[in-house]
Amino acid sequence: MYKPFKLPDDFLMGSATAATQIEGGDRNNTWYDWCEKGKILDGSSCLRANDHWNRVEEDVGLIRQLNHRAYRLGLEWSRIEPNNGQFDFSAISHYRNEIEMLIQNGVKPLVTLHHFSSPLWLRDEGEFENEKAVGYFERYTRYVVENLGDLVSEYITINEPNVYVANGYFFGDWPPGQKNLGLALKVFKNMTLCHIASYRAIHEVRKKMGFKGITMVGVANHLRIFDPYSRNPLDLLAAKVMEHMFQGAIVKSMTTGRLRFPIGFGAPMGKGRFFDFIGINYYSRSAVRFKGFKDDVMPNTQRNDLGWEIYPKGLYDLCKKAYKMFKAPIWITENGTCDQEDAFRSDYIYQHLLELSKLSEEGIPVQRYYHWTLMDNFEWVEGESARFGLIHVDYETQKRTIRKSGELYGQICLHNGVTQEMIDNYL
């Protein structure tokens, strides 16, 4: 079943996290407010999370211990700019110290500017429903890059804008809890403009200040495979429509500046090429039914603890399609699975990296893989109950314990591939 394989020598592997999910202690963001309203399924709160804010040195040590050569970290906007136009130098200094620690340990940082969480002052102004958010986001971007740009050359402007909009403005399960298609489309448009403004600002500031390193900026796009549930032509039609509405329109709008239906029309900030890599967050496949326009799961397939289908081939297909469309390096900015017992995570990692090795053999420039996630964390509306970590976290004591899958992935990172010895010991 398993066979050894090699990944390119310059292929960088590591892990990804988000500030709100691991830091703890911040009462000034939209997710803390959501927790206080009792919206989290298991009753937990991001106020506790992993206490990473106070355990940076320990966690960087674990990253190094696991041989990760790349790490994607999020910044908490509400810490850096606690009030509109008022920046907290101690917060940006905290992140600077963490990034310096990563670099000293041979780990390349990739910084995410917005990962589902916003300052409460921005919420009070309508968040991304308000076009003023574009100027605010650009100002925040400039402050970050002016203060971190000598250390960090690689950035993600926005994480999964489609998931943010779907859950916050269509289903209403996430803040701000809206179920309003008109607002959803307005937010899609303004987030597109935020990305473009941020993309330009990052390049401009790093060039103006003479910071070294190649500037690389992109979006972490949540991409799924949308397949028809059956051979019924109506299911096929529904799958194509859902794919465009959920991911096609927003990805094309953000990368080119030309708004796609139903987000809008024209190019409010001009057309261009607003990406240096294509970031792909990949987890699963959707089986689409025309009846009820339903997003389902294929029968008789392997699923994770949240009921998501495990479909490694989808990662291969999405990367191939993305490269054909955009002709840019591919970075897997998230890929992982919810597996509380660590029963199938090792196999999951093996199967998905095997698909990436096939792409490399075909000359598709897949350059990075950031596993989601380094350690169990506050998994948004699921709370602490959904465990995606290579490292187990006991939230009562904050004790970190490396899982067997974490050990395997650490060996894969060290050797840039899978050996027979790894197969014998871990798979």
Short mmCIF file of N, CA and C in Angstrom, two decimals, residues 20 49 54 70 202 258 269 312 360 393 398 405 420 427:
data_model
loop_
_atom_site.label_atom_id
_atom_site.label_comp_id
_atom_site.label_asym_id
_atom_site.label_seq_id
_atom_site.Cartn_x
_atom_site.Cartn_y
_atom_site.Cartn_z
N THR A 20 -5.80 34.13 16.61
CA THR A 20 -6.98 33.99 17.48
C THR A 20 -7.13 32.57 18.01
N ALA A 49 -7.70 29.40 24.66
CA ALA A 49 -6.94 28.85 23.54
C ALA A 49 -5.70 28.09 24.05
N ASN A 54 1.99 33.66 25.73
CA ASN A 54 2.94 33.56 26.84
C ASN A 54 3.87 32.35 26.73
N ALA A 70 9.47 25.88 7.64
CA ALA A 70 8.60 27.02 7.31
C ALA A 70 7.46 27.05 8.32
N ILE A 202 2.41 46.24 0.41
CA ILE A 202 3.52 45.39 0.85
C ILE A 202 4.71 45.55 -0.10
N ARG A 258 -10.31 42.33 -11.70
CA ARG A 258 -11.58 42.47 -12.44
C ARG A 258 -12.65 41.66 -11.72
N MET A 269 -10.12 49.15 -8.81
CA MET A 269 -8.75 49.55 -8.48
C MET A 269 -7.77 49.24 -9.60
N PRO A 312 -7.54 12.71 -1.09
CA PRO A 312 -6.22 13.26 -1.45
C PRO A 312 -6.08 13.67 -2.91
N SER A 360 5.23 17.39 -8.68
CA SER A 360 6.62 17.79 -8.87
C SER A 360 7.26 17.03 -10.02
N VAL A 393 -2.82 19.07 22.75
CA VAL A 393 -2.80 20.08 23.81
C VAL A 393 -3.84 19.72 24.87
N GLN A 398 -2.27 23.10 29.64
CA GLN A 398 -1.51 23.62 28.50
C GLN A 398 -0.28 22.76 28.18
N SER A 405 1.71 11.07 14.59
CA SER A 405 1.65 11.70 13.26
C SER A 405 2.60 12.89 13.19
N GLN A 420 11.47 3.97 3.58
CA GLN A 420 10.90 2.68 3.98
C GLN A 420 10.88 2.56 5.51
N LEU A 427 3.46 3.85 9.54
CA LEU A 427 2.30 3.67 8.67
C LEU A 427 1.81 2.22 8.64
#
